[in-house]
CSV table of C-alpha atoms in Angstrom, one decimal:
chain,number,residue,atom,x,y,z
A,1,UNK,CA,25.6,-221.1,-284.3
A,2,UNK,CA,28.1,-219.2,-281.9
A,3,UNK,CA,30.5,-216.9,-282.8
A,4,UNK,CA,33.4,-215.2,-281.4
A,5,UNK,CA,33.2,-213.0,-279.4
A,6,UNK,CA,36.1,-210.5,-278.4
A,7,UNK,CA,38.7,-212.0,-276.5
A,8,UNK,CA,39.9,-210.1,-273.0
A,9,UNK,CA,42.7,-211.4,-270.1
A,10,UNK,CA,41.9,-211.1,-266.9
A,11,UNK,CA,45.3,-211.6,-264.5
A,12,UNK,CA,45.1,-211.9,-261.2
A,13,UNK,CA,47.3,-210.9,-258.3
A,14,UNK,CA,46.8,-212.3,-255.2
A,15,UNK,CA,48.7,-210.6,-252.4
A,16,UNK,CA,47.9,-207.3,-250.3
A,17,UNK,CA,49.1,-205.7,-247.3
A,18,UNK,CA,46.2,-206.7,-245.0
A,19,UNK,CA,42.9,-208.4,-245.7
A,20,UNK,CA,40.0,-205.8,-245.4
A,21,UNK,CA,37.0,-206.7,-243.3
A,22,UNK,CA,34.8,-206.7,-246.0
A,23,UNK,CA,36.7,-208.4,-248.7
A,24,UNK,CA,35.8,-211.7,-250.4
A,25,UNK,CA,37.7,-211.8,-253.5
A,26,UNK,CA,40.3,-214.7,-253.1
A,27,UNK,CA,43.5,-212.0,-251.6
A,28,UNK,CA,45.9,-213.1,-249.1
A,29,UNK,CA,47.5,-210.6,-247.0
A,30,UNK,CA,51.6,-210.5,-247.3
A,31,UNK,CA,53.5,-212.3,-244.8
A,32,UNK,CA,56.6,-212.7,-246.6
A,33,UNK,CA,58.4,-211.1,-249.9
A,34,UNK,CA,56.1,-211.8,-253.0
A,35,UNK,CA,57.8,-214.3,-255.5
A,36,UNK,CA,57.1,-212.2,-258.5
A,37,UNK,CA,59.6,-214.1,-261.0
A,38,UNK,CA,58.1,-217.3,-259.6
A,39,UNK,CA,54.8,-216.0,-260.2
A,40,UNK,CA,54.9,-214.4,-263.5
A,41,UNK,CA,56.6,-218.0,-264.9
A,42,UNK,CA,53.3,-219.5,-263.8
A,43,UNK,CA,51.3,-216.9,-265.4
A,44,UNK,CA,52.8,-217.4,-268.6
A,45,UNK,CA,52.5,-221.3,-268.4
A,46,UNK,CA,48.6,-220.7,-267.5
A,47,UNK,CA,48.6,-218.8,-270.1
A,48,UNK,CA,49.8,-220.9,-272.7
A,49,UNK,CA,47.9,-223.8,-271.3
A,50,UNK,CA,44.6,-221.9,-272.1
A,51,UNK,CA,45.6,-221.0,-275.3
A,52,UNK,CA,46.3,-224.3,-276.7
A,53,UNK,CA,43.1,-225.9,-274.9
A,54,UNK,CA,40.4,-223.4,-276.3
A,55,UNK,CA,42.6,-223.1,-279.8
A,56,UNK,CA,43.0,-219.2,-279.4
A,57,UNK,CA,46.4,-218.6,-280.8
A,58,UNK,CA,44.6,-216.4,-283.8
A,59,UNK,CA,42.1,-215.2,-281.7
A,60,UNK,CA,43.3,-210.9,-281.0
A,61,UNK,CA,43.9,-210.0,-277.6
A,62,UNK,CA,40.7,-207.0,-276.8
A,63,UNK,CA,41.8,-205.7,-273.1
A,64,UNK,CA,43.8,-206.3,-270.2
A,65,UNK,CA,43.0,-205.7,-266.6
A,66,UNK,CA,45.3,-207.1,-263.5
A,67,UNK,CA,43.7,-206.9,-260.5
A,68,UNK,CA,43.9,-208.8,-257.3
A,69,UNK,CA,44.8,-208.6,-253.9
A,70,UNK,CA,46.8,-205.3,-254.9
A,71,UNK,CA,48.3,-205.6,-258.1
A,72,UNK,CA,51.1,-202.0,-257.1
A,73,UNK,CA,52.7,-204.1,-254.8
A,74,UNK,CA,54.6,-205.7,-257.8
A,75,UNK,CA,57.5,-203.8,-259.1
A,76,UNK,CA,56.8,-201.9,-262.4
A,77,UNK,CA,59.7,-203.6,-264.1
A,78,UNK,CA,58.0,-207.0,-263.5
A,79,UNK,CA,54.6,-205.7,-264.8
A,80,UNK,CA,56.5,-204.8,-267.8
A,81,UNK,CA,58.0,-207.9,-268.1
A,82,UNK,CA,54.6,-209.8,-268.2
A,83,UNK,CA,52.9,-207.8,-270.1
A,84,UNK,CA,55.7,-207.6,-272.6
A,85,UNK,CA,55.8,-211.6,-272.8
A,86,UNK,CA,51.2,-211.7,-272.9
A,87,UNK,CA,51.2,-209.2,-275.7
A,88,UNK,CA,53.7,-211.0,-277.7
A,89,UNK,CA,51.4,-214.3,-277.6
A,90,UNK,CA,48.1,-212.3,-279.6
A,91,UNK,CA,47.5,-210.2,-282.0
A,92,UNK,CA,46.2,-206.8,-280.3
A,93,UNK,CA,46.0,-203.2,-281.0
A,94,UNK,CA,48.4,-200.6,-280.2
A,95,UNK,CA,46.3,-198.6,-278.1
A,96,UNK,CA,44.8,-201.7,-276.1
A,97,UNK,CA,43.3,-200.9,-273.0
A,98,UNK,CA,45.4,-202.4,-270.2
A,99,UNK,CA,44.2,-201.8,-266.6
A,100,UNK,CA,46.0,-202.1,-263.4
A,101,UNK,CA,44.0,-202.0,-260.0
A,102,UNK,CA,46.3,-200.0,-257.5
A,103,UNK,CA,46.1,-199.3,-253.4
A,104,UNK,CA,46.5,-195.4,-252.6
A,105,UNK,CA,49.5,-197.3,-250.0
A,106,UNK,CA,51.4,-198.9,-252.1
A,107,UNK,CA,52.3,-196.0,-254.4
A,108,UNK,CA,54.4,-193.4,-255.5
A,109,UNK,CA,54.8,-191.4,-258.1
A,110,UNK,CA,58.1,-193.7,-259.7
A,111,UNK,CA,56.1,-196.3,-259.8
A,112,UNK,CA,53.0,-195.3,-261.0
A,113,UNK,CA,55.4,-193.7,-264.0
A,114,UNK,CA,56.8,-196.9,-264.1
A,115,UNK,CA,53.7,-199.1,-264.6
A,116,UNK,CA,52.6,-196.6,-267.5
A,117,UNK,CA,56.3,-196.8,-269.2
A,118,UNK,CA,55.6,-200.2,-268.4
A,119,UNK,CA,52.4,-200.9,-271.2
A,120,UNK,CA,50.0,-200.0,-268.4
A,121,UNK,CA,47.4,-197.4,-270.0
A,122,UNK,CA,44.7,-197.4,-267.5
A,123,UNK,CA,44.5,-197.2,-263.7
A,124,UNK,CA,42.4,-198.3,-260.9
A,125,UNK,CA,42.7,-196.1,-258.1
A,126,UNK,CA,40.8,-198.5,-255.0
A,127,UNK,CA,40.3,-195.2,-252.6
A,128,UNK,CA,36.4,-197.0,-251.3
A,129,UNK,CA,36.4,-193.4,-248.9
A,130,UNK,CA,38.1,-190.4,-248.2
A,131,UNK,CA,36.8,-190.0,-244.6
A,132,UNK,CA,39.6,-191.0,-242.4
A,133,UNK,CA,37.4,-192.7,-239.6
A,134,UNK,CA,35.6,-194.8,-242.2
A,135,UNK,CA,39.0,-196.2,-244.3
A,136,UNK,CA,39.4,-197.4,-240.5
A,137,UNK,CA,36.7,-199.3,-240.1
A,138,UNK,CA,36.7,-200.6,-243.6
A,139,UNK,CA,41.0,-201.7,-242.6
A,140,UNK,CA,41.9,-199.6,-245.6
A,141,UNK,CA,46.0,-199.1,-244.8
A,142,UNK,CA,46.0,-195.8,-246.3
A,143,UNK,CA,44.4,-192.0,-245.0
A,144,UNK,CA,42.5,-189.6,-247.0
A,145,UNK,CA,45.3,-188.0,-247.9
A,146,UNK,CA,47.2,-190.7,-249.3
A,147,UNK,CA,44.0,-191.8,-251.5
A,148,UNK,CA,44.0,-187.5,-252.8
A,149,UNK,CA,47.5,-187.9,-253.9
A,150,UNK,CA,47.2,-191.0,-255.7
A,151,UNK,CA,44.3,-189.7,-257.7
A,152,UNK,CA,46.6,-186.7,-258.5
A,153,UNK,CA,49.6,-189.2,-259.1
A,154,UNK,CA,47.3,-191.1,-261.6
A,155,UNK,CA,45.9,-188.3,-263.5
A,156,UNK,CA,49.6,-187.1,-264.1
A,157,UNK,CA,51.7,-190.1,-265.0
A,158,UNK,CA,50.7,-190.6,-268.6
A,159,UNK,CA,48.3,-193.0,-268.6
A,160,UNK,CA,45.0,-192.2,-270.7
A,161,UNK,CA,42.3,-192.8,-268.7
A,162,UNK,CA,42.1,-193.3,-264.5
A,163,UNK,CA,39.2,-194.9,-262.4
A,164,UNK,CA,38.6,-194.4,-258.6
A,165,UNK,CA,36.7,-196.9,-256.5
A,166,UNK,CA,34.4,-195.4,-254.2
A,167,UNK,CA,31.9,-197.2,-252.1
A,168,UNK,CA,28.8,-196.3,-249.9
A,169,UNK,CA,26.7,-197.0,-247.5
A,170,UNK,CA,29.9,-197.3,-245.2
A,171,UNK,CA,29.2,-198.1,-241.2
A,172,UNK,CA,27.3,-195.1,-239.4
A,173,UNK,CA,27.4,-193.2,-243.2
A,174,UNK,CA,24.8,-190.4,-243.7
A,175,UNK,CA,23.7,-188.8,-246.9
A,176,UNK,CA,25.4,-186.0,-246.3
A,177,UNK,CA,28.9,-187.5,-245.7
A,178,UNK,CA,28.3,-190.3,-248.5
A,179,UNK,CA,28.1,-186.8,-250.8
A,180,UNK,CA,31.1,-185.4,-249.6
A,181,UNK,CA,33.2,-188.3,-250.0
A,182,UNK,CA,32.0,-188.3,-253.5
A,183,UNK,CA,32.1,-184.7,-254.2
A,184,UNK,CA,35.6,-185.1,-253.1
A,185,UNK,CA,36.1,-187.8,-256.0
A,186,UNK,CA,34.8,-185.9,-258.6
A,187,UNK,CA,36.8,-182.7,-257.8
A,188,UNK,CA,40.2,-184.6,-258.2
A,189,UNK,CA,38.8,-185.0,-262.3
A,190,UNK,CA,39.2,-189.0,-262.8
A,191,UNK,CA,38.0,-190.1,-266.2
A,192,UNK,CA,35.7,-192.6,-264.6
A,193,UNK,CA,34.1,-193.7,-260.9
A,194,UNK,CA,33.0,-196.9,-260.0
A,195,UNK,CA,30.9,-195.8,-257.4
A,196,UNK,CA,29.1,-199.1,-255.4
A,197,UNK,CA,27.2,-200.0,-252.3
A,198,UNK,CA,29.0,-201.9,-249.6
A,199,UNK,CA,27.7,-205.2,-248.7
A,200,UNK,CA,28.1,-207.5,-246.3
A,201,UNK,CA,29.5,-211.5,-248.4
A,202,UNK,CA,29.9,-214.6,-246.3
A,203,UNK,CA,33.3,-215.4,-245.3
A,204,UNK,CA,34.4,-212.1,-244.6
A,205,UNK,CA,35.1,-210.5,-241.3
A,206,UNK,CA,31.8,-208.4,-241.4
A,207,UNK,CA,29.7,-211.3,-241.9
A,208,UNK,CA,31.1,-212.5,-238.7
A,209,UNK,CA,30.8,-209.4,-236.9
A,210,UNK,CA,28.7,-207.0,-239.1
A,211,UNK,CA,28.9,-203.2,-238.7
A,212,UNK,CA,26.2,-200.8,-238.1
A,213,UNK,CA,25.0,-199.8,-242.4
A,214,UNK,CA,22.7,-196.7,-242.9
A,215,UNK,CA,18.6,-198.3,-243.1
A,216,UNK,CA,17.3,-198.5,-246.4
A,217,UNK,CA,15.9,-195.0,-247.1
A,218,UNK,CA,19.0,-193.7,-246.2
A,219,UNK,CA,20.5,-195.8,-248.8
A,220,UNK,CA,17.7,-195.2,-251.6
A,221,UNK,CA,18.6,-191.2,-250.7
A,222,UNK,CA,22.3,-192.0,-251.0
A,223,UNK,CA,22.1,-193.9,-254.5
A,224,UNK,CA,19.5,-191.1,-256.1
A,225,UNK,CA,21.5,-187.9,-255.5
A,226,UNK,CA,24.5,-189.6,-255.8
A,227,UNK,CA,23.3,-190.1,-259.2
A,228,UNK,CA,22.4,-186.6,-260.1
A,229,UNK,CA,25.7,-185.3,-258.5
A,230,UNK,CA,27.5,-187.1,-261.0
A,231,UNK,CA,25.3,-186.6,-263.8
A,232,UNK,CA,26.0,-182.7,-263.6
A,233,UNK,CA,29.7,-183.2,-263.4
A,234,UNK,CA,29.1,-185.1,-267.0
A,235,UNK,CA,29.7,-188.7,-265.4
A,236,UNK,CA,27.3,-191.3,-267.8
A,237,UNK,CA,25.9,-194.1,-266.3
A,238,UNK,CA,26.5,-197.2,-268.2
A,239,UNK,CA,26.2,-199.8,-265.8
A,240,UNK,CA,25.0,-200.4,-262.3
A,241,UNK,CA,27.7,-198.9,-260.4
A,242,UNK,CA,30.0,-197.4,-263.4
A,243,UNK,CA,30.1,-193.6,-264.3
A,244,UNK,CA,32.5,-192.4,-267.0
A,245,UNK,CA,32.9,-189.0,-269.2
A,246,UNK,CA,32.1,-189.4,-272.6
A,247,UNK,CA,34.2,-192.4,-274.4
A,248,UNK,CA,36.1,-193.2,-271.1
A,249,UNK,CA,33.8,-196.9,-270.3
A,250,UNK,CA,36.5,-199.3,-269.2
A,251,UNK,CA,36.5,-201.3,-272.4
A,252,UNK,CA,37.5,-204.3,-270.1
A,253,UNK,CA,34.5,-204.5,-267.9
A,254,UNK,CA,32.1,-203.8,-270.9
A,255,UNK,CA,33.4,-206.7,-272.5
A,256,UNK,CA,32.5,-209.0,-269.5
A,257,UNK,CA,28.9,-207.1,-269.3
A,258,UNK,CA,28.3,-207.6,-273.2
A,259,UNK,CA,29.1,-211.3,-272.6
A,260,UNK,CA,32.4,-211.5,-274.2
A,261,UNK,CA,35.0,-214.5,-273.6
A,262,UNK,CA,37.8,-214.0,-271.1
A,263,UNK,CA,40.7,-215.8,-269.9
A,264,UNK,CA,41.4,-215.7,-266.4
A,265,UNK,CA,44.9,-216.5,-265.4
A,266,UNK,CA,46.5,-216.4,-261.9
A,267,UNK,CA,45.3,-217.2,-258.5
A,268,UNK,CA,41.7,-218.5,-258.7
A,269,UNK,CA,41.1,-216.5,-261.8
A,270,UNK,CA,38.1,-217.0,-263.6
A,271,UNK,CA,37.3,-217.1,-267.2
A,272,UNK,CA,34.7,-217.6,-269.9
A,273,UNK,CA,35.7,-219.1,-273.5
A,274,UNK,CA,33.6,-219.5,-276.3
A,275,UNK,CA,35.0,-222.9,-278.2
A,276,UNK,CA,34.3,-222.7,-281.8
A,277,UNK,CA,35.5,-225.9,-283.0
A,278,UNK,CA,33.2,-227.8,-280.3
A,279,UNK,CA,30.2,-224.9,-280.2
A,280,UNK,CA,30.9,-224.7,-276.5
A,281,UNK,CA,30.6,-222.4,-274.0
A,282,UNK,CA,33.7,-222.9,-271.2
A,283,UNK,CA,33.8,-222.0,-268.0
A,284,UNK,CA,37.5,-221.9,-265.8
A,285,UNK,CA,38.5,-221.5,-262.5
A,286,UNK,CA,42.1,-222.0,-261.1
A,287,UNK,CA,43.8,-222.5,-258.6
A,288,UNK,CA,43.2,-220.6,-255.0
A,289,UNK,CA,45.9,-220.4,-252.8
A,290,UNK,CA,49.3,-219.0,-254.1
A,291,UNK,CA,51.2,-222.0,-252.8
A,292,UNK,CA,48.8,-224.9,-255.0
A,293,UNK,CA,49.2,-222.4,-258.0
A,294,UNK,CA,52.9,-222.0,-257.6
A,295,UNK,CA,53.7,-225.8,-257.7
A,296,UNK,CA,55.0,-226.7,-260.5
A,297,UNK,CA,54.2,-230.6,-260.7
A,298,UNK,CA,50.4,-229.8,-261.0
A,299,UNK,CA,48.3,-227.9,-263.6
A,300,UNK,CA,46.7,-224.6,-262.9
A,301,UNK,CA,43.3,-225.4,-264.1
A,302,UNK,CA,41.1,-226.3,-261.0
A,303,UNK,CA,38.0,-226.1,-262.6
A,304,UNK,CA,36.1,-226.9,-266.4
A,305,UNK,CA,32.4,-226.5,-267.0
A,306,UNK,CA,30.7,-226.4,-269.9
A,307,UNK,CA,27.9,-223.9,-269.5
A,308,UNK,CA,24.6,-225.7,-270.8
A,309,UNK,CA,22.2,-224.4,-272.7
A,310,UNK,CA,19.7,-224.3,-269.5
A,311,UNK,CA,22.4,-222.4,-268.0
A,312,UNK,CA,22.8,-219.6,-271.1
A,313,UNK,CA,19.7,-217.5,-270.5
A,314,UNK,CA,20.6,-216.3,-267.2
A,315,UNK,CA,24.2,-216.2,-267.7
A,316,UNK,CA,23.9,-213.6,-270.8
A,317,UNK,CA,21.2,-211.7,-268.9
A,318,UNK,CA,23.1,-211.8,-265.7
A,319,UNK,CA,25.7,-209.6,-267.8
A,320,UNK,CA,24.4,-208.1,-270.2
A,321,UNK,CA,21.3,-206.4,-267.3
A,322,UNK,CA,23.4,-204.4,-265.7
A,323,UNK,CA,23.9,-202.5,-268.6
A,324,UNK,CA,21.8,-199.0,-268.9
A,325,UNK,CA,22.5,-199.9,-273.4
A,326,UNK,CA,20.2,-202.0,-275.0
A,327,UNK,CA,21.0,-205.1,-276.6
A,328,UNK,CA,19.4,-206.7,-279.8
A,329,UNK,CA,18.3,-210.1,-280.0
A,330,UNK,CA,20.5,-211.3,-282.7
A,331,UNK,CA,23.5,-210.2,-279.8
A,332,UNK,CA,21.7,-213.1,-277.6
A,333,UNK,CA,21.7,-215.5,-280.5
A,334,UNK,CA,25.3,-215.2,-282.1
A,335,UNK,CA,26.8,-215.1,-278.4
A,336,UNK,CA,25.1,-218.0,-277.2
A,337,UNK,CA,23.9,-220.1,-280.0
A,338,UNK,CA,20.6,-220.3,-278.7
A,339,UNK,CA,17.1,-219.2,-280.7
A,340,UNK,CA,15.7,-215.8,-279.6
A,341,UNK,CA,12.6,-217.7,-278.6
A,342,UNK,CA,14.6,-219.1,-275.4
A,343,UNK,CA,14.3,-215.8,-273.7
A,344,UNK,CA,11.9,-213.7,-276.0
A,345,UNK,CA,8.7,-214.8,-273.9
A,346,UNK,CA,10.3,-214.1,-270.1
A,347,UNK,CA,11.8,-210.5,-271.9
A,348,UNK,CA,7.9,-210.0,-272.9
A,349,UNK,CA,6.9,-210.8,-269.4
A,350,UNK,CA,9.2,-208.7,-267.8
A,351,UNK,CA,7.9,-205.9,-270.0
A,352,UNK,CA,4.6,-206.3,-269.0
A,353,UNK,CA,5.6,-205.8,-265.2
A,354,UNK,CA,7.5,-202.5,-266.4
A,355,UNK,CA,11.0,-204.1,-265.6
A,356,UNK,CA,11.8,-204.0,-269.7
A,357,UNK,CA,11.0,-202.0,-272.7
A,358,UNK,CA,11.6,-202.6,-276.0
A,359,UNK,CA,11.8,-199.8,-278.8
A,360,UNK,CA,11.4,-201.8,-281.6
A,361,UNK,CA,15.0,-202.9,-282.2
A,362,UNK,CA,16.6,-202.6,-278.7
A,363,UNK,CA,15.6,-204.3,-275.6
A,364,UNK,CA,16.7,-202.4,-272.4
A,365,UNK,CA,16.4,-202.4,-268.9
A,366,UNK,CA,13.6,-199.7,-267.6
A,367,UNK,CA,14.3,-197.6,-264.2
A,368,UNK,CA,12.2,-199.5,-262.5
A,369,UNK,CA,13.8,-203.2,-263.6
A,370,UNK,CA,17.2,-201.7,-262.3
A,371,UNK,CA,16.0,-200.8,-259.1
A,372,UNK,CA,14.5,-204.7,-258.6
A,373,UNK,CA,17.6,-206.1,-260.9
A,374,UNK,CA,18.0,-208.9,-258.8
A,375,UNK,CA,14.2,-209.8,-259.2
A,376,UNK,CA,14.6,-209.2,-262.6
A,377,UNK,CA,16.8,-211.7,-263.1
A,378,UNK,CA,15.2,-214.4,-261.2
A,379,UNK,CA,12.7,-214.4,-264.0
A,380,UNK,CA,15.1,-216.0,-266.2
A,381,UNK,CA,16.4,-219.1,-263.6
């Protein structure tokens, strides 16, 4: 039988400046003033349209995290305005994690006071490099030291807890300067780094025209002192490409990894309900392109799927695998309504090849079975 799992809200924002090469999350670069009021109506009717079709009104709100496209290019009062109307439709904490994803060029240090005066407790800081030449080639709009002083910005304008994005394996990148650009991260003190491999995704710019990326064992090198270097600056590894000090793991994201249900409002936001009443697990998706989402004489939803129970197996493991925790069986079970012995024999399997272990209560992911994740996984399609 399923149960309820915590409850997150995922809001998306879909404009930026300019669309980066490398970029395939559904952004659309600004061409004319963004129609925040217009936008923020339609939020809230999304909104209330999932909560009255998955029955949540009494479910309690876990985390928030708006992200986009470039979520600072909305004005701090109108952030406060949404967030104000959300958190008056659930039940919710006072201390509830709420996340903002923010572009080192769209800020200042009003604004970032603003977003925290605001409800926002929680920043994402998207620097991806601070080698000038490389936020170049990756069509970042801000310079090195634009990303330094909204790291400093973030660290001192209230909120409790600050993320930078940080990627490598950048075009013509060599261990040593992949290092630097993290050593470089960790000196400005954020309370956690998602630090991440760049890749090249279809319908992106690169794909079309892909830049020169470091060969593999330059990678491997990158990836495994990398590692280290943030494990003696007291950065835990919790997840693939998270690293946070001690009680600072974005509460949002581990929701998502621990296969909790989300909401997903906004441009082709995606979400994940569990439906008690109907023991159902929902899949959404909404609509793309700011102009479909913004007319009013259709609904937002795009997209319903029920996720079947051939589906479940790799949908939990697909989450709940990229975490370095373990996870007990009776986790699988209540979350997905399935019986342990769906997955127990592939988990045994996997052991066997050295990609799980299992200490007698948990089931975890060995060093080996996160280097070949993806392989991993493909064991339970």
């Amino acid at each position: 039988m399923l149960i309820a799992p915590p409850l997150s809200l995922y809001i998306h924002i879909p404009w930026c400046v300019e669309k980066c090469p490398y970029c395939d999350f559904n952004s659309h670069a600004l061409k004319h003033a963004i129609p925040e009021q217009d936008y923020i109506t339609q939020l809230l009717l999304d909104l209330d349209s999932d909560i009255a079709r998955f029955n949540l009104s009494n479910r309690p709100l876990h985390s928030i995290f708006i992200g986009g496209g470039t979520p600072s290019l909305f004005s701090a009062p109108a952030i406060e305005q949404l967030l104000t109307q959300v958190l008056q439709r659930f039940e919710h904490k006072a201390d509830i994690e709420i996340t903002l994803e923010a572009n080192p060029g769209t800020v200042e240090a009003d604004k970032f006071i603003g977003f925290f005066n605001g409800g926002v407790s929680r920043l994402s800081v998207g620097v991806q490099s601070f080698a000038s030449d490389k936020l170049i080639k990756l069509g970042r709009i801000h310079d090195s030291q634009q990303a330094k002083t909204a790291a400093n910005l973030a660290s001192e304008c209230g909120v409790k807890s600050f993320n930078l994005d940080l990627m490598h394996g950048l075009p013509d990148q060599s261990v040593e300067h992949a290092l630097d650009d993290l050593k470089t991260a960790i000196s400005l003190n954020p309370t956690h780094i998602s630090w991440y491999q760049l890749t090249i995704e279809p319908n992106t710019a690169f794909h079309s025209k892909p830049p020169k990326l470091p060969q593999d064992e330059i990678l491997w090198n990158i990836q495994d002192q990398g590692i280290a270097l943030l494990n003696q600056a007291g950065y835990q590894q919790y997840e693939i490409s998270a690293y946070s000090k001690p009680e600072y793991q974005c509460q949002h994201n581990l929701n998502y990894w621990q296969f909790g249900d989300y909401l997903g409002i906004g441009c082709g936001a995606h979400g994940k309900v569990t439906d008690l009443d109907n023991q159902k697990i929902f899949r959404t998706v909404k609509v793309k392109h700011p102009k479909g989402y913004l007319d009013t004489s259709r609904e937002a939803l795009d997209k319903l799927h029920t996720v079947t129970a051939q589906e479940l197996p790799f949908e939990y493991m697909m989450n709940r695998l990229r975490l370095f925790s373990g996870f007990a069986l009776d986790d699988y079970q209540a979350y997905t309504g399935l019986n342990i012995d769906t997955v127990l024999p592939t988990l045994q399997q996997a052991q066997a090849k050295g990609l799980m272990q299992f200490d007698g209560e948990l089931w975890s992911v060995s060093k080996l079975g996160h280097r070949y994740l993806n392989d991993l996984l493909e064991m339970f399609l």
